Amino acid sequence: MQTIFLECGSVRLVPFSPADIRLIEDLHSDAYGNRCTEYSTNCTVMDAAELVSSALQHQEDLGFGKWKAISDNGDFLGWAGFTPVSETSEISVNYCLANEVLQRDPDLSKRLFASLTEWFFENTYFSHLIAVVRTDNRDMRDVVLHCGFYHRESKVIEGMQADVFQMLSPSMQSYLLSA
């Protein structure tokens, strides 16, 4: 029985295994379909092994990380989850889905991103969550804004010009509204 960390309709997020490296290489090699928001790898094929390794390590250390996205029949769709941002000690939510997956279901990224955000605040005690978005990634910007994140700042992170969006946890939002 495989652990399912999150279900979003017919999409399941499950742990990676070292055998998944080739799937990530194939996903990241499709420049047109690369919807990746992961700034630390810049979505290069060479970084597939590091992505899987760090996902497994973050899962062990933090109890969450990046997960493999599969369909209800087990087909690989991409990945989604969370990454610690070493520069700021914050957690960033991100995903990378195959282009053909998004063509079949154009709203999947919005539903998945919203589900990830909800999962994060229900299962952690962090006060906020960020999304680091390459400035040229308009699709991701639309997803982030649609899910209720707001623009916090623009900056260079690990050599990439990015916009940082933020969402406060529901408890922090309540606290600020009551203050």
PDB file of N, CA and C in Angstrom, residues 77-173:
ATOM      1  N   LEU A  77       2.275  12.120 -13.714  1.00  0.00           N
ATOM      2  CA  LEU A  77       1.784  13.413 -14.201  1.00  0.00           C
ATOM      3  C   LEU A  77       2.782  14.540 -13.997  1.00  0.00           C
ATOM      4  N   GLY A  78       3.660  14.398 -13.003  1.00  0.00           N
ATOM      5  CA  GLY A  78       4.613  15.451 -12.652  1.00  0.00           C
ATOM      6  C   GLY A  78       4.937  15.351 -11.174  1.00  0.00           C
ATOM      7  N   TRP A  79       5.217  16.484 -10.586  1.00  0.00           N
ATOM      8  CA  TRP A  79       5.467  16.517  -9.140  1.00  0.00           C
ATOM      9  C   TRP A  79       4.883  17.795  -8.561  1.00  0.00           C
ATOM     10  N   ALA A  80       4.703  17.785  -7.244  1.00  0.00           N
ATOM     11  CA  ALA A  80       4.172  18.954  -6.542  1.00  0.00           C
ATOM     12  C   ALA A  80       4.542  18.836  -5.070  1.00  0.00           C
ATOM     13  N   GLY A  81       4.637  19.962  -4.409  1.00  0.00           N
ATOM     14  CA  GLY A  81       4.922  19.938  -2.980  1.00  0.00           C
ATOM     15  C   GLY A  81       5.616  21.187  -2.492  1.00  0.00           C
ATOM     16  N   PHE A  82       6.546  20.992  -1.571  1.00  0.00           N
ATOM     17  CA  PHE A  82       7.128  22.101  -0.829  1.00  0.00           C
ATOM     18  C   PHE A  82       8.651  22.008  -0.798  1.00  0.00           C
ATOM     19  N   THR A  83       9.282  23.184  -0.775  1.00  0.00           N
ATOM     20  CA  THR A  83      10.737  23.272  -0.742  1.00  0.00           C
ATOM     21  C   THR A  83      11.161  24.302   0.296  1.00  0.00           C
ATOM     22  N   PRO A  84      12.076  23.953   1.191  1.00  0.00           N
ATOM     23  CA  PRO A  84      12.643  24.972   2.070  1.00  0.00           C
ATOM     24  C   PRO A  84      13.487  25.952   1.244  1.00  0.00           C
ATOM     25  N   VAL A  85      13.329  27.235   1.530  1.00  0.00           N
ATOM     26  CA  VAL A  85      14.108  28.272   0.851  1.00  0.00           C
ATOM     27  C   VAL A  85      15.254  28.642   1.786  1.00  0.00           C
ATOM     28  N   SER A  86      16.456  28.221   1.436  1.00  0.00           N
ATOM     29  CA  SER A  86      17.592  28.392   2.345  1.00  0.00           C
ATOM     30  C   SER A  86      17.894  29.863   2.619  1.00  0.00           C
ATOM     31  N   GLU A  87      17.659  30.722   1.648  1.00  0.00           N
ATOM     32  CA  GLU A  87      17.937  32.148   1.816  1.00  0.00           C
ATOM     33  C   GLU A  87      17.124  32.800   2.931  1.00  0.00           C
ATOM     34  N   THR A  88      15.878  32.344   3.082  1.00  0.00           N
ATOM     35  CA  THR A  88      14.961  33.029   4.002  1.00  0.00           C
ATOM     36  C   THR A  88      14.405  32.130   5.100  1.00  0.00           C
ATOM     37  N   SER A  89      14.741  30.854   5.074  1.00  0.00           N
ATOM     38  CA  SER A  89      14.213  29.880   6.040  1.00  0.00           C
ATOM     39  C   SER A  89      12.685  29.797   5.993  1.00  0.00           C
ATOM     40  N   GLU A  90      12.133  29.954   4.812  1.00  0.00           N
ATOM     41  CA  GLU A  90      10.697  29.836   4.603  1.00  0.00           C
ATOM     42  C   GLU A  90      10.423  28.587   3.779  1.00  0.00           C
ATOM     43  N   ILE A  91       9.163  28.265   3.616  1.00  0.00           N
ATOM     44  CA  ILE A  91       8.753  27.127   2.805  1.00  0.00           C
ATOM     45  C   ILE A  91       8.012  27.658   1.576  1.00  0.00           C
ATOM     46  N   SER A  92       8.419  27.146   0.409  1.00  0.00           N
ATOM     47  CA  SER A  92       7.797  27.533  -0.849  1.00  0.00           C
ATOM     48  C   SER A  92       6.991  26.356  -1.404  1.00  0.00           C
ATOM     49  N   VAL A  93       5.825  26.642  -1.937  1.00  0.00           N
ATOM     50  CA  VAL A  93       4.998  25.640  -2.595  1.00  0.00           C
ATOM     51  C   VAL A  93       5.290  25.711  -4.095  1.00  0.00           C
ATOM     52  N   ASN A  94       5.395  24.543  -4.745  1.00  0.00           N
ATOM     53  CA  ASN A  94       5.717  24.533  -6.158  1.00  0.00           C
ATOM     54  C   ASN A  94       5.248  23.241  -6.816  1.00  0.00           C
ATOM     55  N   TYR A  95       5.223  23.252  -8.136  1.00  0.00           N
ATOM     56  CA  TYR A  95       4.786  22.076  -8.882  1.00  0.00           C
ATOM     57  C   TYR A  95       5.388  22.099 -10.274  1.00  0.00           C
ATOM     58  N   CYS A  96       5.371  20.955 -10.925  1.00  0.00           N
ATOM     59  CA  CYS A  96       5.787  20.817 -12.321  1.00  0.00           C
ATOM     60  C   CYS A  96       4.926  19.711 -12.916  1.00  0.00           C
ATOM     61  N   LEU A  97       4.077  20.072 -13.847  1.00  0.00           N
ATOM     62  CA  LEU A  97       3.175  19.110 -14.471  1.00  0.00           C
ATOM     63  C   LEU A  97       3.455  19.036 -15.965  1.00  0.00           C
ATOM     64  N   ALA A  98       3.296  17.859 -16.531  1.00  0.00           N
ATOM     65  CA  ALA A  98       3.509  17.673 -17.963  1.00  0.00           C
ATOM     66  C   ALA A  98       2.510  18.511 -18.756  1.00  0.00           C
ATOM     67  N   ASN A  99       2.958  19.041 -19.874  1.00  0.00           N
ATOM     68  CA  ASN A  99       2.123  19.896 -20.708  1.00  0.00           C
ATOM     69  C   ASN A  99       0.844  19.181 -21.141  1.00  0.00           C
ATOM     70  N   GLU A 100       0.949  17.917 -21.539  1.00  0.00           N
ATOM     71  CA  GLU A 100      -0.252  17.206 -21.993  1.00  0.00           C
ATOM     72  C   GLU A 100      -1.266  17.029 -20.866  1.00  0.00           C
ATOM     73  N   VAL A 101      -0.796  16.953 -19.648  1.00  0.00           N
ATOM     74  CA  VAL A 101      -1.689  16.867 -18.490  1.00  0.00           C
ATOM     75  C   VAL A 101      -2.486  18.164 -18.356  1.00  0.00           C
ATOM     76  N   LEU A 102      -1.805  19.302 -18.498  1.00  0.00           N
ATOM     77  CA  LEU A 102      -2.476  20.598 -18.384  1.00  0.00           C
ATOM     78  C   LEU A 102      -3.374  20.888 -19.582  1.00  0.00           C
ATOM     79  N   GLN A 103      -3.032  20.349 -20.742  1.00  0.00           N
ATOM     80  CA  GLN A 103      -3.911  20.521 -21.904  1.00  0.00           C
ATOM     81  C   GLN A 103      -5.219  19.762 -21.708  1.00  0.00           C
ATOM     82  N   ARG A 104      -5.142  18.577 -21.103  1.00  0.00           N
ATOM     83  CA  ARG A 104      -6.357  17.799 -20.838  1.00  0.00           C
ATOM     84  C   ARG A 104      -7.204  18.428 -19.738  1.00  0.00           C
ATOM     85  N   ASP A 105      -6.555  19.073 -18.779  1.00  0.00           N
ATOM     86  CA  ASP A 105      -7.260  19.640 -17.626  1.00  0.00           C
ATOM     87  C   ASP A 105      -6.638  20.994 -17.276  1.00  0.00           C
ATOM     88  N   PRO A 106      -7.017  22.055 -17.980  1.00  0.00           N
ATOM     89  CA  PRO A 106      -6.385  23.368 -17.796  1.00  0.00           C
ATOM     90  C   PRO A 106      -6.487  23.940 -16.381  1.00  0.00           C
ATOM     91  N   ASP A 107      -7.468  23.521 -15.584  1.00  0.00           N
ATOM     92  CA  ASP A 107      -7.619  24.065 -14.237  1.00  0.00           C
ATOM     93  C   ASP A 107      -6.949  23.210 -13.168  1.00  0.00           C
ATOM     94  N   LEU A 108      -6.294  22.128 -13.576  1.00  0.00           N
ATOM     95  CA  LEU A 108      -5.662  21.237 -12.607  1.00  0.00           C
ATOM     96  C   LEU A 108      -4.647  21.969 -11.740  1.00  0.00           C
ATOM     97  N   SER A 109      -3.812  22.826 -12.338  1.00  0.00           N
ATOM     98  CA  SER A 109      -2.777  23.499 -11.547  1.00  0.00           C
ATOM     99  C   SER A 109      -3.403  24.374 -10.458  1.00  0.00           C
ATOM    100  N   LYS A 110      -4.511  25.028 -10.743  1.00  0.00           N
ATOM    101  CA  LYS A 110      -5.170  25.861  -9.724  1.00  0.00           C
ATOM    102  C   LYS A 110      -5.740  25.004  -8.596  1.00  0.00           C
ATOM    103  N   ARG A 111      -6.387  23.897  -8.961  1.00  0.00           N
ATOM    104  CA  ARG A 111      -6.955  23.018  -7.934  1.00  0.00           C
ATOM    105  C   ARG A 111      -5.856  22.374  -7.095  1.00  0.00           C
ATOM    106  N   LEU A 112      -4.793  21.931  -7.752  1.00  0.00           N
ATOM    107  CA  LEU A 112      -3.696  21.286  -7.038  1.00  0.00           C
ATOM    108  C   LEU A 112      -2.984  22.272  -6.125  1.00  0.00           C
ATOM    109  N   PHE A 113      -2.731  23.471  -6.608  1.00  0.00           N
ATOM    110  CA  PHE A 113      -2.059  24.496  -5.804  1.00  0.00           C
ATOM    111  C   PHE A 113      -2.904  24.854  -4.581  1.00  0.00           C
ATOM    112  N   ALA A 114      -4.206  25.005  -4.775  1.00  0.00           N
ATOM    113  CA  ALA A 114      -5.102  25.309  -3.650  1.00  0.00           C
ATOM    114  C   ALA A 114      -5.105  24.155  -2.643  1.00  0.00           C
ATOM    115  N   SER A 115      -5.122  22.922  -3.129  1.00  0.00           N
ATOM    116  CA  SER A 115      -5.104  21.760  -2.236  1.00  0.00           C
ATOM    117  C   SER A 115      -3.800  21.673  -1.458  1.00  0.00           C
ATOM    118  N   LEU A 116      -2.684  21.970  -2.128  1.00  0.00           N
ATOM    119  CA  LEU A 116      -1.392  21.968  -1.443  1.00  0.00           C
ATOM    120  C   LEU A 116      -1.359  23.019  -0.342  1.00  0.00           C
ATOM    121  N   THR A 117      -1.860  24.198  -0.640  1.00  0.00           N
ATOM    122  CA  THR A 117      -1.879  25.280   0.346  1.00  0.00           C
ATOM    123  C   THR A 117      -2.732  24.898   1.552  1.00  0.00           C
ATOM    124  N   GLU A 118      -3.896  24.352   1.292  1.00  0.00           N
ATOM    125  CA  GLU A 118      -4.778  23.917   2.377  1.00  0.00           C
ATOM    126  C   GLU A 118      -4.109  22.816   3.204  1.00  0.00           C
ATOM    127  N   TRP A 119      -3.495  21.838   2.527  1.00  0.00           N
ATOM    128  CA  TRP A 119      -2.805  20.753   3.228  1.00  0.00           C
ATOM    129  C   TRP A 119      -1.709  21.312   4.138  1.00  0.00           C
ATOM    130  N   PHE A 120      -0.954  22.265   3.632  1.00  0.00           N
ATOM    131  CA  PHE A 120       0.163  22.837   4.382  1.00  0.00           C
ATOM    132  C   PHE A 120      -0.307  23.465   5.688  1.00  0.00           C
ATOM    133  N   PHE A 121      -1.344  24.272   5.622  1.00  0.00           N
ATOM    134  CA  PHE A 121      -1.808  24.951   6.828  1.00  0.00           C
ATOM    135  C   PHE A 121      -2.550  24.014   7.784  1.00  0.00           C
ATOM    136  N   GLU A 122      -3.123  22.948   7.271  1.00  0.00           N
ATOM    137  CA  GLU A 122      -3.770  21.970   8.144  1.00  0.00           C
ATOM    138  C   GLU A 122      -2.771  21.043   8.829  1.00  0.00           C
ATOM    139  N   ASN A 123      -1.592  20.852   8.238  1.00  0.00           N
ATOM    140  CA  ASN A 123      -0.645  19.847   8.717  1.00  0.00           C
ATOM    141  C   ASN A 123       0.659  20.408   9.265  1.00  0.00           C
ATOM    142  N   THR A 124       0.819  21.715   9.267  1.00  0.00           N
ATOM    143  CA  THR A 124       2.032  22.322   9.829  1.00  0.00           C
ATOM    144  C   THR A 124       1.638  23.496  10.721  1.00  0.00           C
ATOM    145  N   TYR A 125       2.625  24.023  11.406  1.00  0.00           N
ATOM    146  CA  TYR A 125       2.393  25.180  12.271  1.00  0.00           C
ATOM    147  C   TYR A 125       3.071  26.433  11.750  1.00  0.00           C
ATOM    148  N   PHE A 126       3.420  26.457  10.480  1.00  0.00           N
ATOM    149  CA  PHE A 126       4.066  27.632   9.905  1.00  0.00           C
ATOM    150  C   PHE A 126       3.071  28.790   9.833  1.00  0.00           C
ATOM    151  N   SER A 127       3.591  30.000   9.994  1.00  0.00           N
ATOM    152  CA  SER A 127       2.730  31.183   9.984  1.00  0.00           C
ATOM    153  C   SER A 127       2.375  31.641   8.582  1.00  0.00           C
ATOM    154  N   HIS A 128       3.162  31.226   7.602  1.00  0.00           N
ATOM    155  CA  HIS A 128       2.886  31.631   6.229  1.00  0.00           C
ATOM    156  C   HIS A 128       3.548  30.663   5.256  1.00  0.00           C
ATOM    157  N   LEU A 129       3.174  30.782   4.007  1.00  0.00           N
ATOM    158  CA  LEU A 129       3.703  29.969   2.923  1.00  0.00           C
ATOM    159  C   LEU A 129       4.016  30.913   1.784  1.00  0.00           C
ATOM    160  N   ILE A 130       5.111  30.652   1.087  1.00  0.00           N
ATOM    161  CA  ILE A 130       5.450  31.502  -0.044  1.00  0.00           C
ATOM    162  C   ILE A 130       5.443  30.694  -1.336  1.00  0.00           C
ATOM    163  N   ALA A 131       5.396  31.406  -2.435  1.00  0.00           N
ATOM    164  CA  ALA A 131       5.564  30.833  -3.769  1.00  0.00           C
ATOM    165  C   ALA A 131       6.584  31.704  -4.483  1.00  0.00           C
ATOM    166  N   VAL A 132       7.679  31.099  -4.889  1.00  0.00           N
ATOM    167  CA  VAL A 132       8.723  31.799  -5.633  1.00  0.00           C
ATOM    168  C   VAL A 132       8.455  31.529  -7.102  1.00  0.00           C
ATOM    169  N   VAL A 133       8.177  32.596  -7.853  1.00  0.00           N
ATOM    170  CA  VAL A 133       7.756  32.459  -9.245  1.00  0.00           C
ATOM    171  C   VAL A 133       8.728  33.211 -10.145  1.00  0.00           C
ATOM    172  N   ARG A 134       9.273  32.499 -11.135  1.00  0.00           N
ATOM    173  CA  ARG A 134      10.111  33.178 -12.128  1.00  0.00           C
ATOM    174  C   ARG A 134       9.286  34.308 -12.737  1.00  0.00           C
ATOM    175  N   THR A 135       9.912  35.455 -12.975  1.00  0.00           N
ATOM    176  CA  THR A 135       9.155  36.603 -13.476  1.00  0.00           C
ATOM    177  C   THR A 135       8.540  36.349 -14.846  1.00  0.00           C
ATOM    178  N   ASP A 136       9.088  35.425 -15.614  1.00  0.00           N
ATOM    179  CA  ASP A 136       8.545  35.141 -16.942  1.00  0.00           C
ATOM    180  C   ASP A 136       7.480  34.050 -16.943  1.00  0.00           C
ATOM    181  N   ASN A 137       7.104  33.536 -15.794  1.00  0.00           N
ATOM    182  CA  ASN A 137       6.141  32.442 -15.722  1.00  0.00           C
ATOM    183  C   ASN A 137       4.745  33.004 -15.412  1.00  0.00           C
ATOM    184  N   ARG A 138       4.084  33.479 -16.452  1.00  0.00           N
ATOM    185  CA  ARG A 138       2.760  34.098 -16.284  1.00  0.00           C
ATOM    186  C   ARG A 138       1.699  33.098 -15.836  1.00  0.00           C
ATOM    187  N   ASP A 139       1.809  31.865 -16.327  1.00  0.00           N
ATOM    188  CA  ASP A 139       0.828  30.847 -15.930  1.00  0.00           C
ATOM    189  C   ASP A 139       0.864  30.625 -14.430  1.00  0.00           C
ATOM    190  N   MET A 140       2.067  30.507 -13.886  1.00  0.00           N
ATOM    191  CA  MET A 140       2.205  30.281 -12.445  1.00  0.00           C
ATOM    192  C   MET A 140       1.725  31.501 -11.661  1.00  0.00           C
ATOM    193  N   ARG A 141       2.036  32.668 -12.154  1.00  0.00           N
ATOM    194  CA  ARG A 141       1.579  33.904 -11.496  1.00  0.00           C
ATOM    195  C   ARG A 141       0.050  33.905 -11.390  1.00  0.00           C
ATOM    196  N   ASP A 142      -0.629  33.514 -12.466  1.00  0.00           N
ATOM    197  CA  ASP A 142      -2.091  33.456 -12.454  1.00  0.00           C
ATOM    198  C   ASP A 142      -2.593  32.455 -11.415  1.00  0.00           C
ATOM    199  N   VAL A 143      -1.936  31.300 -11.336  1.00  0.00           N
ATOM    200  CA  VAL A 143      -2.330  30.266 -10.372  1.00  0.00           C
ATOM    201  C   VAL A 143      -2.188  30.785  -8.952  1.00  0.00           C
ATOM    202  N   VAL A 144      -1.048  31.391  -8.669  1.00  0.00           N
ATOM    203  CA  VAL A 144      -0.751  31.890  -7.318  1.00  0.00           C
ATOM    204  C   VAL A 144      -1.753  32.965  -6.902  1.00  0.00           C
ATOM    205  N   LEU A 145      -2.003  33.902  -7.770  1.00  0.00           N
ATOM    206  CA  LEU A 145      -2.946  34.973  -7.449  1.00  0.00           C
ATOM    207  C   LEU A 145      -4.367  34.428  -7.313  1.00  0.00           C
ATOM    208  N   HIS A 146      -4.748  33.498  -8.161  1.00  0.00           N
ATOM    209  CA  HIS A 146      -6.074  32.880  -8.095  1.00  0.00           C
ATOM    210  C   HIS A 146      -6.300  32.208  -6.739  1.00  0.00           C
ATOM    211  N   CYS A 147      -5.241  31.667  -6.162  1.00  0.00           N
ATOM    212  CA  CYS A 147      -5.358  30.938  -4.890  1.00  0.00           C
ATOM    213  C   CYS A 147      -5.260  31.850  -3.667  1.00  0.00           C
ATOM    214  N   GLY A 148      -5.135  33.153  -3.860  1.00  0.00           N
ATOM    215  CA  GLY A 148      -5.177  34.081  -2.736  1.00  0.00           C
ATOM    216  C   GLY A 148      -3.843  34.548  -2.194  1.00  0.00           C
ATOM    217  N   PHE A 149      -2.746  34.214  -2.858  1.00  0.00           N
ATOM    218  CA  PHE A 149      -1.444  34.737  -2.448  1.00  0.00           C
ATOM    219  C   PHE A 149      -1.341  36.188  -2.899  1.00  0.00           C
ATOM    220  N   TYR A 150      -0.505  36.950  -2.232  1.00  0.00           N
ATOM    221  CA  TYR A 150      -0.276  38.334  -2.633  1.00  0.00           C
ATOM    222  C   TYR A 150       1.219  38.551  -2.857  1.00  0.00           C
ATOM    223  N   HIS A 151       1.520  39.514  -3.730  1.00  0.00           N
ATOM    224  CA  HIS A 151       2.916  39.811  -4.058  1.00  0.00           C
ATOM    225  C   HIS A 151       3.596  40.458  -2.867  1.00  0.00           C
ATOM    226  N   ARG A 152       4.705  39.896  -2.458  1.00  0.00           N
ATOM    227  CA  ARG A 152       5.462  40.429  -1.327  1.00  0.00           C
ATOM    228  C   ARG A 152       6.681  41.213  -1.783  1.00  0.00           C
ATOM    229  N   GLU A 153       7.421  40.660  -2.741  1.00  0.00           N
ATOM    230  CA  GLU A 153       8.627  41.333  -3.204  1.00  0.00           C
ATOM    231  C   GLU A 153       9.141  40.688  -4.484  1.00  0.00           C
ATOM    232  N   SER A 154       9.997  41.430  -5.176  1.00  0.00           N
ATOM    233  CA  SER A 154      10.731  40.909  -6.327  1.00  0.00           C
ATOM    234  C   SER A 154      12.197  40.884  -5.936  1.00  0.00           C
ATOM    235  N   LYS A 155      12.872  39.783  -6.269  1.00  0.00           N
ATOM    236  CA  LYS A 155      14.278  39.674  -5.904  1.00  0.00           C
ATOM    237  C   LYS A 155      14.939  38.582  -6.728  1.00  0.00           C
ATOM    238  N   VAL A 156      16.250  38.541  -6.664  1.00  0.00           N
ATOM    239  CA  VAL A 156      17.013  37.487  -7.312  1.00  0.00           C
ATOM    240  C   VAL A 156      17.247  36.391  -6.267  1.00  0.00           C
ATOM    241  N   ILE A 157      16.839  35.171  -6.599  1.00  0.00           N
ATOM    242  CA  ILE A 157      17.037  34.031  -5.716  1.00  0.00           C
ATOM    243  C   ILE A 157      17.813  32.984  -6.502  1.00  0.00           C
ATOM    244  N   GLU A 158      18.985  32.650  -5.989  1.00  0.00           N
ATOM    245  CA  GLU A 158      19.871  31.683  -6.632  1.00  0.00           C
ATOM    246  C   GLU A 158      20.044  31.982  -8.112  1.00  0.00           C
ATOM    247  N   GLY A 159      20.260  33.249  -8.436  1.00  0.00           N
ATOM    248  CA  GLY A 159      20.529  33.674  -9.797  1.00  0.00           C
ATOM    249  C   GLY A 159      19.313  33.837 -10.681  1.00  0.00           C
ATOM    250  N   MET A 160      18.132  33.639 -10.160  1.00  0.00           N
ATOM    251  CA  MET A 160      16.910  33.742 -10.946  1.00  0.00           C
ATOM    252  C   MET A 160      16.100  34.956 -10.493  1.00  0.00           C
ATOM    253  N   GLN A 161      15.715  35.790 -11.450  1.00  0.00           N
ATOM    254  CA  GLN A 161      14.833  36.910 -11.142  1.00  0.00           C
ATOM    255  C   GLN A 161      13.456  36.354 -10.826  1.00  0.00           C
ATOM    256  N   ALA A 162      12.962  36.658  -9.636  1.00  0.00           N
ATOM    257  CA  ALA A 162      11.712  36.038  -9.193  1.00  0.00           C
ATOM    258  C   ALA A 162      10.835  37.030  -8.445  1.00  0.00           C
ATOM    259  N   ASP A 163       9.564  36.703  -8.439  1.00  0.00           N
ATOM    260  CA  ASP A 163       8.605  37.392  -7.593  1.00  0.00           C
ATOM    261  C   ASP A 163       8.251  36.431  -6.470  1.00  0.00           C
ATOM    262  N   VAL A 164       8.195  36.962  -5.261  1.00  0.00           N
ATOM    263  CA  VAL A 164       7.842  36.157  -4.097  1.00  0.00           C
ATOM    264  C   VAL A 164       6.432  36.539  -3.682  1.00  0.00           C
ATOM    265  N   PHE A 165       5.558  35.541  -3.668  1.00  0.00           N
ATOM    266  CA  PHE A 165       4.175  35.719  -3.242  1.00  0.00           C
ATOM    267  C   PHE A 165       4.021  35.040  -1.895  1.00  0.00           C
ATOM    268  N   GLN A 166       3.075  35.502  -1.106  1.00  0.00           N
ATOM    269  CA  GLN A 166       2.917  34.985   0.253  1.00  0.00           C
ATOM    270  C   GLN A 166       1.453  34.820   0.602  1.00  0.00           C
ATOM    271  N   MET A 167       1.192  33.830   1.442  1.00  0.00           N
ATOM    272  CA  MET A 167      -0.128  33.671   2.049  1.00  0.00           C
ATOM    273  C   MET A 167       0.081  33.401   3.529  1.00  0.00           C
ATOM    274  N   LEU A 168      -0.666  34.115   4.370  1.00  0.00           N
ATOM    275  CA  LEU A 168      -0.609  33.880   5.808  1.00  0.00           C
ATOM    276  C   LEU A 168      -1.495  32.704   6.161  1.00  0.00           C
ATOM    277  N   SER A 169      -1.135  32.007   7.222  1.00  0.00           N
ATOM    278  CA  SER A 169      -1.955  30.904   7.698  1.00  0.00           C
ATOM    279  C   SER A 169      -3.311  31.462   8.140  1.00  0.00           C
ATOM    280  N   PRO A 170      -4.342  30.636   8.147  1.00  0.00           N
ATOM    281  CA  PRO A 170      -5.647  31.118   8.612  1.00  0.00           C
ATOM    282  C   PRO A 170      -5.592  31.696  10.032  1.00  0.00           C
ATOM    283  N   SER A 171      -4.796  31.113  10.929  1.00  0.00           N
ATOM    284  CA  SER A 171      -4.709  31.658  12.290  1.00  0.00           C
ATOM    285  C   SER A 171      -4.036  33.031  12.292  1.00  0.00           C
ATOM    286  N   MET A 172      -3.013  33.212  11.437  1.00  0.00           N
ATOM    287  CA  MET A 172      -2.369  34.534  11.358  1.00  0.00           C
ATOM    288  C   MET A 172      -3.313  35.550  10.751  1.00  0.00           C
ATOM    289  N   GLN A 173      -4.087  35.141   9.762  1.00  0.00           N
ATOM    290  CA  GLN A 173      -5.058  36.046   9.157  1.00  0.00           C
ATOM    291  C   GLN A 173      -6.084  36.488  10.192  1.00  0.00           C
TER     292      GLN A 173
END
